[in-house]
Short mmCIF file of C-alpha atoms in Angstrom, two decimals:
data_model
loop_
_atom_site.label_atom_id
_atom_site.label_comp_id
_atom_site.label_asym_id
_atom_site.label_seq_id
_atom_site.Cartn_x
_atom_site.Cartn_y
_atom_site.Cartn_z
CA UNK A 11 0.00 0.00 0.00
CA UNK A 12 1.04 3.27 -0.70
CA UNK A 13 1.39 5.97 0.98
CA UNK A 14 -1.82 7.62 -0.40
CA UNK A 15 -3.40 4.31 0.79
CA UNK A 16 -2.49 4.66 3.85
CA UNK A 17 -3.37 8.14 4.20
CA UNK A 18 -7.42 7.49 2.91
CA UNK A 19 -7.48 4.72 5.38
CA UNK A 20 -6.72 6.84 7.99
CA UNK A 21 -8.84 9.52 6.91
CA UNK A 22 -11.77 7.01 6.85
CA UNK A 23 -10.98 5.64 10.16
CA UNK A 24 -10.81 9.41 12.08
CA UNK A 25 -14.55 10.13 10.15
CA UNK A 26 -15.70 6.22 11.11
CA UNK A 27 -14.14 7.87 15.16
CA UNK A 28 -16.01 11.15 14.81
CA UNK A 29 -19.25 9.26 13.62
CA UNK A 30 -19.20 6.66 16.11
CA UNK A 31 -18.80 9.28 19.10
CA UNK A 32 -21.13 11.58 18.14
CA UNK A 33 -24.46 9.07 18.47
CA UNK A 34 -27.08 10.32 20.71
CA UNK A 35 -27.73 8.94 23.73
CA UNK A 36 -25.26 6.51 23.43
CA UNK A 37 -22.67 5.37 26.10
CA UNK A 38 -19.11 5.51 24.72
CA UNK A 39 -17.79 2.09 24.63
CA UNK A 40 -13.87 1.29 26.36
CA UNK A 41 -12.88 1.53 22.88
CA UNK A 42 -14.13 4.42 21.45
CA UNK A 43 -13.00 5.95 24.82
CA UNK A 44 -9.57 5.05 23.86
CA UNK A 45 -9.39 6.47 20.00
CA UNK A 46 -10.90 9.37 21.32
CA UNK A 47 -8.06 9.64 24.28
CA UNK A 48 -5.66 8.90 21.28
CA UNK A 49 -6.76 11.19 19.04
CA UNK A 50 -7.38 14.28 20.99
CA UNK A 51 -5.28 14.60 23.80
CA UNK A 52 -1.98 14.86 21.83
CA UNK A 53 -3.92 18.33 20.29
CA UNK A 54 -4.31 19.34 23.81
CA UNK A 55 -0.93 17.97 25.11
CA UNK A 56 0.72 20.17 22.05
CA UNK A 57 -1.32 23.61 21.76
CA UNK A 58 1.05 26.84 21.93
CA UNK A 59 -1.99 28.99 22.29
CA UNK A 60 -6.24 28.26 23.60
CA UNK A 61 -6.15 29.88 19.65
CA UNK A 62 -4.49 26.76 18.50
CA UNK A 63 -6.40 24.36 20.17
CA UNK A 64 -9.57 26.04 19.40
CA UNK A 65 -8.66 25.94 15.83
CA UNK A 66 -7.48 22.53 15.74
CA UNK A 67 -10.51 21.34 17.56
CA UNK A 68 -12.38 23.42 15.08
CA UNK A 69 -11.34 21.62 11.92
CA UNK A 70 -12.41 18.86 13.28
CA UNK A 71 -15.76 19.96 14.29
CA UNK A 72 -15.34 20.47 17.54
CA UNK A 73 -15.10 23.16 20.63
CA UNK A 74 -14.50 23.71 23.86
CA UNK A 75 -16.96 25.27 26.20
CA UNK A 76 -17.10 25.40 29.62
CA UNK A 77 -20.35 23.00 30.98
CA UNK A 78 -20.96 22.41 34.84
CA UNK A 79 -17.63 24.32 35.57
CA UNK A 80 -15.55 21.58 33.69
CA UNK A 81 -13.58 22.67 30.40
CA UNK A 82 -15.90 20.34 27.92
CA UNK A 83 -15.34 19.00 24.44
CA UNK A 84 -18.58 19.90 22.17
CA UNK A 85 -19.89 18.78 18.93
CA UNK A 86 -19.67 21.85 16.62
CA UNK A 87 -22.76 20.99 14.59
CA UNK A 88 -25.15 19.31 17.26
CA UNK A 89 -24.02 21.54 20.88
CA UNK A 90 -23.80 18.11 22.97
CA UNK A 91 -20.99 17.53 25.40
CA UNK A 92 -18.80 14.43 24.34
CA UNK A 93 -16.08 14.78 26.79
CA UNK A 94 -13.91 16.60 29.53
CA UNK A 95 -10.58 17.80 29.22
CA UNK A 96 -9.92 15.73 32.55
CA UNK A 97 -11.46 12.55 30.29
CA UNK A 98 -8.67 13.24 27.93
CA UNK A 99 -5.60 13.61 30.67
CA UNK A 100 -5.52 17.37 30.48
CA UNK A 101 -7.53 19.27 32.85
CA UNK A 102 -8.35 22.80 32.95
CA UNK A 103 -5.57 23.36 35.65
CA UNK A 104 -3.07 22.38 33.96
CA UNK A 105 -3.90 24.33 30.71
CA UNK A 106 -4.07 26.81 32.33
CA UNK A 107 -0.95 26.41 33.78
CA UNK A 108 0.77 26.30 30.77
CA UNK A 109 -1.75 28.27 28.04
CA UNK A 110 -2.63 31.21 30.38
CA UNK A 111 -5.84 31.97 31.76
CA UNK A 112 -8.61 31.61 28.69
CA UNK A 113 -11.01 34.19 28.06
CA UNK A 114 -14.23 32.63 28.86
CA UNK A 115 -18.02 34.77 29.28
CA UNK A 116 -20.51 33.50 31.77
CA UNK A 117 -23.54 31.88 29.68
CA UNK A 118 -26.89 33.85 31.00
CA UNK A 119 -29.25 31.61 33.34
CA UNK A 120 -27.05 28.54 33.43
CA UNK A 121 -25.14 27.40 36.48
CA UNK A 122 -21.20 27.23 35.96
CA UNK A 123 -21.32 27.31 31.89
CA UNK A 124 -19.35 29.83 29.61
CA UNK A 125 -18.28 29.89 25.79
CA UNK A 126 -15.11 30.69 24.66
CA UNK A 127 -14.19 34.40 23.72
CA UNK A 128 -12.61 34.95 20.22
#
């Protein structure tokens, strides 16, 4: 296989990831929770900036949000919660630590929730 090959197949293995996590109502299986964990937390691990990893969450449609006082992993398209940074190995502590405090506003009527600031 070429390198091309190997390149689709890993394309169509991230979108079979994204589809598989994104199911409503469904639990996320030990396995899923692991290619997730693989997949995301090295974006997290690596971000310069809370620009980056926005924007490298965001081209995979994805964003961060803050839900219930935990910095939360969203669906782009559909608003639902798929994980926690903590899920992924990288709480909000220690991003902050590193990245700086992020610019969050306070979502009106909701207990502990904020969106991201451009």
């Amino acid at each position: 296989m070429d390198l091309d090959g190997r390149q689709d197949a890993a394309d169509r293995a991230e979108e079979d990831l994204f589809t598989r996590w994104r199911h409503d109502g469904a639990e996320m299986d030990c396995e899923t929770a692991t290619l997730l964990r693989a997949h995301l937390a090295p974006l997290f691990e690596e971000a310069e900036s809370w620009r980056a990893l926005r924007a490298e969450l965001a081209a995979r449609g994805l964003k961060l949000a803050i839900r219930g006082g935990r910095l939360t992993v969203i669906g782009a398209a559909s608003g639902r919660a798929i994980c926690t940074a903590s899920f992924l190995g990288v709480p909000l502590a220690a991003l902050s630590a590193r990245l700086g405090r992020p610019c969050v506003v306070a979502l009106p009527g909701s207990d502990a929730a904020g969106e991201f600031l451009n």
